């Protein structure tokens, strides 16, 4: 891949110039053609280009390239759409068209344009003047263009004689910069509650995201002294909600001119402190930008919150007498453009309208059987967010969710509103949110005193709920669509990563790293070796690395979850219970240690906070067997939302198959290597007066033995047998014949048969294998060291490369004659030849993987081997074998495609005293 990044300026159009371009095809979002494919008045402020080879992995690399480019430009809002479109178009180029793909990203003042070009211009689509029905989205062809039509604001196709180019443009959503408002004078008893000493943390962030100012209130709120945090990124402390495909990240929020909202700051104790923040982007006299962040405790948000609170006496008519939109009267203008912001504004307005102490809003699931807590004010929202309660029946049901309801005193009807249990709220009014008669949510306002609300307040709240229900439903559907796109991109990336490895440990690590922190705060993976084994804790990961050891120790003390094959996530209460019990024991023990606290107390309490939230278990099922469990957890009192659990379930199915594939691959490799090692001869015997060296290389990944083999073994006193052979082919089939030949040679030689008789009987054994037989080339010999320092050899060369003899004077000559190979003919007439190796002589035996080593049209051959051997005069047998192998490896750059074996024997001669 080649890339180029050119910020600023107006770069030249990279497309070919001249009069060779064919007519252009363009489409807008609804199929209507445009006059031109680019707004010529827009100024290109940056560009990034990359080229990708026509291989499958290029699609994932292209996605990462586009994602990194747009995030670097600060365009996180459109990253998911751009990645999905680029993935489809690059797939068309490198997979279907089989050509390289050129990707060009252009940034301008009105959006981002991405162009994908391939080298296959003949794959045209017909010119159309009106909208075209491209068929079902399930069809393989045309899906990329359908996505362009659905997601892009503008798109088109261009052709030249050398390439085809598909482009699309995405517009940037407008971001509200905030407004100034003023509220009415209120009596003291109507003012919002706050602590006696309100602390406003002032934190200044430089352009790199690092903290450069930290006031005393920040020290008191979060427990860090200024010198401990100055220079550190704010992202190290901020606990930003992680929801794929939705919301704005903290890095993007720090770049906006003004931003307000809720997130968390991780205090020195390890707990996350919910805060309400107001960010203001400023610059100093030198033009250097920075962001000033004002933070208060979340329940004191009224100190910083800017929207105007509408009093109960406000009407739907403005002071000028013009009718106002009831929705904007209730919500305020401008309305938040994201679902969380809209819901939070709604509960705050409802609380103020009925002069309540708290308010909450729940959204219904698609089947209207459960309600999910999505926003609250005046309540411990972190504890309740995304918690679910049934609508109609069951313990803890949400009473009267489909109709307005007033409860004058909750102590009389305990459990009527489960969200308010243990909060001190006494009276509550709830009303449904409905769209076209369908329940979409529930809005409630509560007060600490009894008897505060009547049917009149219920009617007023219902009127407000009717005004906002459609806007809430529209924003919810928009969030679900963004989440779906983000989930699709997440699963595509996850599948690519899991498919890229067959290593079990790496697969476990990838499973955990993909879930933390995207889906959960911590993760644990249990594996099951077989049906008779208990689950084993194989991997633990926490978003805070300092918590991993404590988390692993805690999980090791409790029984693992039951391996239930039922699909879906189920709640596992054991970790939270064990964490709370450990924290309680530690706290009670610390009370008795009046001198000082134990060093492990802080770790125990931090672990309890990290594991104290909701924990769910998803089974890892592959090939109808539970092979493990994926455990996901949240910190204290947090819950998972259903969309995240569904995404985790999709991921667990992919991860289970990848983990099982890795297991099967590891087992197959272990069995294969064990069998292959059994085919290798044991340790070579020591032969007095003869140096012996063997080098063996099996072709193919994971192979230790292939079709080539060697052996050296004692036959009887003073006599040794040696062999080097080559079975046709490689792999397990060839290795089977290897085992037959090696063991048959030893058995027959020790029975006293001569060399020709040994090979003739081996030939018959190979032919008896029938269709499984393979022909075999074999050099077999017997060796007798002599008292005068020489060695006597009798050899038979059955179709094998001839052995070469290197004399002391540097001459090289064949040491035997060629004879028929084995495994082809029934009747063989073989004979043996006698050789005497004088002191200093070397006998070199190789397989054809050495002589047939190729580099293009060149081959090493017998002559090349002879040339190398002539340079080995005076070397030991080990040095001769090493020099031959080094010359073979250097002859070609590619990995060997055939097995190679080298057997070198040298007679050093008698040692003088």
mmCIF file of C-alpha atoms in Angstrom, residues 290-550:
data_model
loop_
_atom_site.group_PDB
_atom_site.id
_atom_site.type_symbol
_atom_site.label_atom_id
_atom_site.label_comp_id
_atom_site.label_asym_id
_atom_site.label_seq_id
_atom_site.Cartn_x
_atom_site.Cartn_y
_atom_site.Cartn_z
ATOM 1 C CA UNK A 290 -7.039 25.647 24.773
ATOM 2 C CA UNK A 291 -10.230 24.443 26.443
ATOM 3 C CA UNK A 292 -11.459 25.604 29.844
ATOM 4 C CA UNK A 293 -13.583 22.956 31.602
ATOM 5 C CA UNK A 294 -15.850 23.810 34.527
ATOM 6 C CA UNK A 295 -17.000 20.729 36.433
ATOM 7 C CA UNK A 296 -19.412 20.209 39.319
ATOM 8 C CA UNK A 297 -21.007 17.152 40.870
ATOM 9 C CA UNK A 298 -23.768 15.853 38.630
ATOM 10 C CA UNK A 299 -26.529 16.569 41.159
ATOM 11 C CA UNK A 300 -25.355 20.218 41.269
ATOM 12 C CA UNK A 301 -25.644 20.687 37.503
ATOM 13 C CA UNK A 302 -27.906 23.707 37.960
ATOM 14 C CA UNK A 303 -24.756 25.686 38.830
ATOM 15 C CA UNK A 304 -23.474 25.384 35.249
ATOM 16 C CA UNK A 305 -26.485 24.434 33.132
ATOM 17 C CA UNK A 306 -27.377 27.105 30.594
ATOM 18 C CA UNK A 307 -30.822 26.175 29.125
ATOM 19 C CA UNK A 308 -33.727 28.274 30.384
ATOM 20 C CA UNK A 309 -36.073 26.448 32.727
ATOM 21 C CA UNK A 310 -39.707 27.074 31.835
ATOM 22 C CA UNK A 311 -41.921 27.789 34.838
ATOM 23 C CA UNK A 312 -45.296 26.182 35.361
ATOM 24 C CA UNK A 313 -47.101 29.441 34.506
ATOM 25 C CA UNK A 314 -45.562 29.715 31.001
ATOM 26 C CA UNK A 315 -48.066 29.537 28.142
ATOM 27 C CA UNK A 316 -47.690 28.643 24.496
ATOM 28 C CA UNK A 317 -47.869 32.291 23.429
ATOM 29 C CA UNK A 318 -44.792 34.499 23.285
ATOM 30 C CA UNK A 319 -44.615 38.005 24.676
ATOM 31 C CA UNK A 320 -45.132 39.396 21.186
ATOM 32 C CA UNK A 321 -48.445 37.519 20.893
ATOM 33 C CA UNK A 322 -47.231 34.971 18.333
ATOM 34 C CA UNK A 323 -48.121 31.314 18.830
ATOM 35 C CA UNK A 324 -45.128 29.175 19.872
ATOM 36 C CA UNK A 325 -44.463 25.513 19.196
ATOM 37 C CA UNK A 326 -45.513 23.583 22.358
ATOM 38 C CA UNK A 327 -42.532 21.285 21.888
ATOM 39 C CA UNK A 328 -40.032 24.176 21.911
ATOM 40 C CA UNK A 329 -41.836 25.816 24.823
ATOM 41 C CA UNK A 330 -41.283 22.647 26.842
ATOM 42 C CA UNK A 331 -37.841 21.615 25.590
ATOM 43 C CA UNK A 332 -36.395 25.009 24.743
ATOM 44 C CA UNK A 333 -34.651 26.144 21.598
ATOM 45 C CA UNK A 334 -32.461 24.896 20.104
ATOM 46 C CA UNK A 335 -33.515 21.346 20.925
ATOM 47 C CA UNK A 336 -30.686 18.854 21.507
ATOM 48 C CA UNK A 337 -29.856 16.935 18.344
ATOM 49 C CA UNK A 338 -28.926 13.674 20.104
ATOM 50 C CA UNK A 339 -31.161 11.250 21.973
ATOM 51 C CA UNK A 340 -29.369 11.402 25.334
ATOM 52 C CA UNK A 341 -29.394 15.190 25.302
ATOM 53 C CA UNK A 342 -33.094 15.298 24.387
ATOM 54 C CA UNK A 343 -34.056 12.834 27.114
ATOM 55 C CA UNK A 344 -31.979 14.637 29.735
ATOM 56 C CA UNK A 345 -33.517 17.988 28.785
ATOM 57 C CA UNK A 346 -36.970 16.382 28.959
ATOM 58 C CA UNK A 347 -36.628 15.091 32.522
ATOM 59 C CA UNK A 348 -35.180 18.396 33.716
ATOM 60 C CA UNK A 349 -38.062 20.365 32.158
ATOM 61 C CA UNK A 350 -40.629 17.922 33.581
ATOM 62 C CA UNK A 351 -39.131 18.206 37.066
ATOM 63 C CA UNK A 352 -39.203 22.008 36.929
ATOM 64 C CA UNK A 353 -42.691 22.149 35.429
ATOM 65 C CA UNK A 354 -44.218 20.194 38.346
ATOM 66 C CA UNK A 355 -41.797 21.576 40.960
ATOM 67 C CA UNK A 356 -40.517 18.060 41.700
ATOM 68 C CA UNK A 357 -37.409 16.770 43.406
ATOM 69 C CA UNK A 358 -36.612 14.239 40.701
ATOM 70 C CA UNK A 359 -37.748 13.051 37.291
ATOM 71 C CA UNK A 360 -37.040 10.060 35.091
ATOM 72 C CA UNK A 361 -37.724 8.758 31.601
ATOM 73 C CA UNK A 362 -37.793 5.168 30.409
ATOM 74 C CA UNK A 363 -37.937 3.887 26.829
ATOM 75 C CA UNK A 364 -39.838 0.767 25.809
ATOM 76 C CA UNK A 365 -38.348 -2.192 24.011
ATOM 77 C CA UNK A 366 -39.605 -3.051 20.530
ATOM 78 C CA UNK A 367 -42.074 -5.617 21.894
ATOM 79 C CA UNK A 368 -43.266 -3.198 24.631
ATOM 80 C CA UNK A 369 -42.653 -5.805 27.345
ATOM 81 C CA UNK A 370 -39.892 -3.940 29.193
ATOM 82 C CA UNK A 371 -38.872 -0.385 29.973
ATOM 83 C CA UNK A 372 -35.242 0.728 30.032
ATOM 84 C CA UNK A 373 -34.008 3.619 32.168
ATOM 85 C CA UNK A 374 -32.441 6.202 29.854
ATOM 86 C CA UNK A 375 -32.449 9.533 31.739
ATOM 87 C CA UNK A 376 -33.032 10.851 35.256
ATOM 88 C CA UNK A 377 -32.383 13.873 37.400
ATOM 89 C CA UNK A 378 -32.308 14.035 41.175
ATOM 90 C CA UNK A 379 -31.690 10.265 41.295
ATOM 91 C CA UNK A 380 -28.533 8.114 41.312
ATOM 92 C CA UNK A 381 -28.616 7.829 37.521
ATOM 93 C CA UNK A 382 -25.352 5.904 37.265
ATOM 94 C CA UNK A 383 -26.902 3.119 39.336
ATOM 95 C CA UNK A 384 -30.075 2.951 37.264
ATOM 96 C CA UNK A 385 -29.008 3.777 33.711
ATOM 97 C CA UNK A 386 -29.983 1.040 31.225
ATOM 98 C CA UNK A 387 -31.637 -1.017 33.980
ATOM 99 C CA UNK A 388 -34.789 -2.809 32.787
ATOM 100 C CA UNK A 389 -38.154 -3.483 34.434
ATOM 101 C CA UNK A 390 -41.153 -5.412 33.062
ATOM 102 C CA UNK A 391 -44.179 -3.404 31.912
ATOM 103 C CA UNK A 392 -47.148 -5.573 32.857
ATOM 104 C CA UNK A 393 -46.404 -8.561 35.088
ATOM 105 C CA UNK A 394 -43.797 -10.161 37.268
ATOM 106 C CA UNK A 395 -41.946 -9.084 40.419
ATOM 107 C CA UNK A 396 -40.880 -5.456 40.369
ATOM 108 C CA UNK A 397 -43.256 -4.621 37.511
ATOM 109 C CA UNK A 398 -43.695 -1.018 36.462
ATOM 110 C CA UNK A 399 -47.226 -0.205 37.573
ATOM 111 C CA UNK A 400 -49.681 1.467 35.166
ATOM 112 C CA UNK A 401 -47.118 2.205 32.436
ATOM 113 C CA UNK A 402 -49.724 2.472 29.675
ATOM 114 C CA UNK A 403 -51.947 5.017 31.448
ATOM 115 C CA UNK A 404 -51.287 8.164 33.498
ATOM 116 C CA UNK A 405 -50.938 7.280 37.169
ATOM 117 C CA UNK A 406 -50.631 9.240 40.417
ATOM 118 C CA UNK A 407 -49.237 7.683 43.612
ATOM 119 C CA UNK A 408 -49.779 9.971 46.588
ATOM 120 C CA UNK A 409 -47.592 7.921 48.924
ATOM 121 C CA UNK A 410 -45.216 5.175 47.766
ATOM 122 C CA UNK A 411 -44.874 3.852 51.305
ATOM 123 C CA UNK A 412 -48.463 2.621 50.982
ATOM 124 C CA UNK A 413 -47.827 0.876 47.626
ATOM 125 C CA UNK A 414 -44.148 -0.149 47.840
ATOM 126 C CA UNK A 415 -42.615 -1.342 44.570
ATOM 127 C CA UNK A 416 -45.108 0.476 42.347
ATOM 128 C CA UNK A 417 -42.214 2.356 40.757
ATOM 129 C CA UNK A 418 -39.087 0.169 41.157
ATOM 130 C CA UNK A 419 -36.801 2.974 40.008
ATOM 131 C CA UNK A 420 -37.631 4.957 43.168
ATOM 132 C CA UNK A 421 -36.977 2.175 45.698
ATOM 133 C CA UNK A 422 -34.647 3.428 48.402
ATOM 134 C CA UNK A 423 -34.490 6.995 47.076
ATOM 135 C CA UNK A 424 -36.712 8.690 49.695
ATOM 136 C CA UNK A 425 -39.319 9.753 47.137
ATOM 137 C CA UNK A 426 -42.911 9.559 48.446
ATOM 138 C CA UNK A 427 -45.262 10.899 45.736
ATOM 139 C CA UNK A 428 -44.972 10.340 41.997
ATOM 140 C CA UNK A 429 -46.897 10.995 38.786
ATOM 141 C CA UNK A 430 -46.168 8.932 35.643
ATOM 142 C CA UNK A 431 -47.505 9.276 32.096
ATOM 143 C CA UNK A 432 -46.904 7.188 28.957
ATOM 144 C CA UNK A 433 -45.196 8.362 25.767
ATOM 145 C CA UNK A 434 -47.133 6.999 22.797
ATOM 146 C CA UNK A 435 -46.725 7.290 19.030
ATOM 147 C CA UNK A 436 -49.673 6.151 16.886
ATOM 148 C CA UNK A 437 -51.082 4.261 19.866
ATOM 149 C CA UNK A 438 -47.874 2.337 20.550
ATOM 150 C CA UNK A 439 -46.099 2.637 23.903
ATOM 151 C CA UNK A 440 -42.634 4.100 23.375
ATOM 152 C CA UNK A 441 -41.751 5.170 26.897
ATOM 153 C CA UNK A 442 -42.794 6.525 30.259
ATOM 154 C CA UNK A 443 -42.123 9.912 31.903
ATOM 155 C CA UNK A 444 -42.355 10.437 35.637
ATOM 156 C CA UNK A 445 -41.878 13.207 38.239
ATOM 157 C CA UNK A 446 -41.432 12.481 41.945
ATOM 158 C CA UNK A 447 -41.245 14.472 45.167
ATOM 159 C CA UNK A 448 -39.944 13.730 48.647
ATOM 160 C CA UNK A 449 -43.195 14.674 50.344
ATOM 161 C CA UNK A 450 -46.483 12.717 50.130
ATOM 162 C CA UNK A 451 -49.623 14.015 48.403
ATOM 163 C CA UNK A 452 -47.824 16.453 46.121
ATOM 164 C CA UNK A 453 -49.564 15.475 42.873
ATOM 165 C CA UNK A 454 -53.103 15.076 41.613
ATOM 166 C CA UNK A 455 -54.864 14.360 38.325
ATOM 167 C CA UNK A 456 -54.339 17.975 37.296
ATOM 168 C CA UNK A 457 -50.546 17.557 37.336
ATOM 169 C CA UNK A 458 -50.934 14.241 35.508
ATOM 170 C CA UNK A 459 -52.867 15.969 32.707
ATOM 171 C CA UNK A 460 -50.260 18.713 32.409
ATOM 172 C CA UNK A 461 -47.451 16.181 32.277
ATOM 173 C CA UNK A 462 -49.361 14.071 29.737
ATOM 174 C CA UNK A 463 -49.824 17.125 27.523
ATOM 175 C CA UNK A 464 -46.050 17.712 27.582
ATOM 176 C CA UNK A 465 -45.357 14.023 26.950
ATOM 177 C CA UNK A 466 -47.641 14.054 23.902
ATOM 178 C CA UNK A 467 -45.677 17.025 22.521
ATOM 179 C CA UNK A 468 -42.294 15.294 22.793
ATOM 180 C CA UNK A 469 -43.178 11.625 22.090
ATOM 181 C CA UNK A 470 -42.697 11.855 18.325
ATOM 182 C CA UNK A 471 -39.378 13.707 18.677
ATOM 183 C CA UNK A 472 -38.136 11.119 21.193
ATOM 184 C CA UNK A 473 -39.148 8.227 18.936
ATOM 185 C CA UNK A 474 -37.478 9.840 15.928
ATOM 186 C CA UNK A 475 -34.269 10.418 17.883
ATOM 187 C CA UNK A 476 -34.395 6.838 19.217
ATOM 188 C CA UNK A 477 -34.705 5.407 15.717
ATOM 189 C CA UNK A 478 -31.813 7.600 14.588
ATOM 190 C CA UNK A 479 -29.673 6.309 17.452
ATOM 191 C CA UNK A 480 -30.568 2.721 16.615
ATOM 192 C CA UNK A 481 -29.558 3.284 12.986
ATOM 193 C CA UNK A 482 -26.223 4.811 13.999
ATOM 194 C CA UNK A 483 -25.696 1.977 16.451
ATOM 195 C CA UNK A 484 -26.501 -0.563 13.729
ATOM 196 C CA UNK A 485 -23.944 0.997 11.407
ATOM 197 C CA UNK A 486 -21.352 1.137 14.152
ATOM 198 C CA UNK A 487 -22.113 -2.456 15.118
ATOM 199 C CA UNK A 488 -21.756 -3.593 11.508
ATOM 200 C CA UNK A 489 -18.377 -1.907 11.197
ATOM 201 C CA UNK A 490 -17.306 -3.319 14.580
ATOM 202 C CA UNK A 491 -18.275 -6.883 13.621
ATOM 203 C CA UNK A 492 -16.552 -6.617 10.236
ATOM 204 C CA UNK A 493 -13.319 -5.523 11.904
ATOM 205 C CA UNK A 494 -13.684 -8.215 14.576
ATOM 206 C CA UNK A 495 -14.239 -10.943 11.975
ATOM 207 C CA UNK A 496 -11.143 -9.843 10.065
ATOM 208 C CA UNK A 497 -9.003 -9.933 13.206
ATOM 209 C CA UNK A 498 -10.302 -13.306 14.403
ATOM 210 C CA UNK A 499 -9.902 -14.866 10.961
ATOM 211 C CA UNK A 500 -6.288 -13.717 10.807
ATOM 212 C CA UNK A 501 -4.924 -16.070 13.456
ATOM 213 C CA UNK A 502 -5.040 -19.751 14.376
ATOM 214 C CA UNK A 503 -3.118 -19.269 17.604
ATOM 215 C CA UNK A 504 -5.265 -20.029 20.653
ATOM 216 C CA UNK A 505 -3.628 -17.548 23.033
ATOM 217 C CA UNK A 506 -3.784 -14.762 20.464
ATOM 218 C CA UNK A 507 -7.456 -15.519 19.807
ATOM 219 C CA UNK A 508 -8.226 -15.249 23.540
ATOM 220 C CA UNK A 509 -6.401 -11.917 23.719
ATOM 221 C CA UNK A 510 -8.269 -10.574 20.679
ATOM 222 C CA UNK A 511 -11.634 -11.580 22.180
ATOM 223 C CA UNK A 512 -10.916 -9.613 25.330
ATOM 224 C CA UNK A 513 -9.369 -6.598 23.617
ATOM 225 C CA UNK A 514 -12.343 -6.236 21.264
ATOM 226 C CA UNK A 515 -14.817 -6.111 24.149
ATOM 227 C CA UNK A 516 -12.873 -3.821 26.515
ATOM 228 C CA UNK A 517 -13.613 -0.922 26.653
ATOM 229 C CA UNK A 518 -15.976 -0.869 23.636
ATOM 230 C CA UNK A 519 -18.625 -3.147 25.136
ATOM 231 C CA UNK A 520 -17.673 -3.557 28.784
ATOM 232 C CA UNK A 521 -15.359 -2.270 31.498
ATOM 233 C CA UNK A 522 -13.807 -5.673 32.106
ATOM 234 C CA UNK A 523 -13.864 -9.094 30.541
ATOM 235 C CA UNK A 524 -12.965 -12.655 31.526
ATOM 236 C CA UNK A 525 -12.791 -15.665 29.200
ATOM 237 C CA UNK A 526 -13.330 -19.184 30.538
ATOM 238 C CA UNK A 527 -12.420 -22.184 28.380
ATOM 239 C CA UNK A 528 -13.494 -25.839 28.579
ATOM 240 C CA UNK A 529 -11.006 -28.388 27.268
ATOM 241 C CA UNK A 530 -13.531 -31.222 26.929
ATOM 242 C CA UNK A 531 -16.921 -32.300 28.235
ATOM 243 C CA UNK A 532 -15.384 -33.879 31.326
ATOM 244 C CA UNK A 533 -13.360 -30.781 32.275
ATOM 245 C CA UNK A 534 -14.382 -27.848 34.433
ATOM 246 C CA UNK A 535 -14.282 -24.285 33.066
ATOM 247 C CA UNK A 536 -10.841 -22.720 33.380
ATOM 248 C CA UNK A 537 -10.144 -18.985 33.740
ATOM 249 C CA UNK A 538 -7.943 -18.395 30.683
ATOM 250 C CA UNK A 539 -7.831 -14.620 30.189
ATOM 251 C CA UNK A 540 -8.755 -11.483 32.168
ATOM 252 C CA UNK A 541 -8.696 -7.873 30.973
ATOM 253 C CA UNK A 542 -9.749 -4.565 32.547
ATOM 254 C CA UNK A 543 -9.693 -1.122 30.963
ATOM 255 C CA UNK A 544 -7.467 -0.054 33.867
ATOM 256 C CA UNK A 545 -4.383 -2.295 33.718
ATOM 257 C CA UNK A 546 -3.738 -1.804 37.439
ATOM 258 C CA UNK A 547 -7.020 -3.624 38.202
ATOM 259 C CA UNK A 548 -6.244 -6.791 36.200
ATOM 260 C CA UNK A 549 -4.317 -8.640 38.932
ATOM 261 C CA UNK A 550 -6.920 -7.879 41.589
#
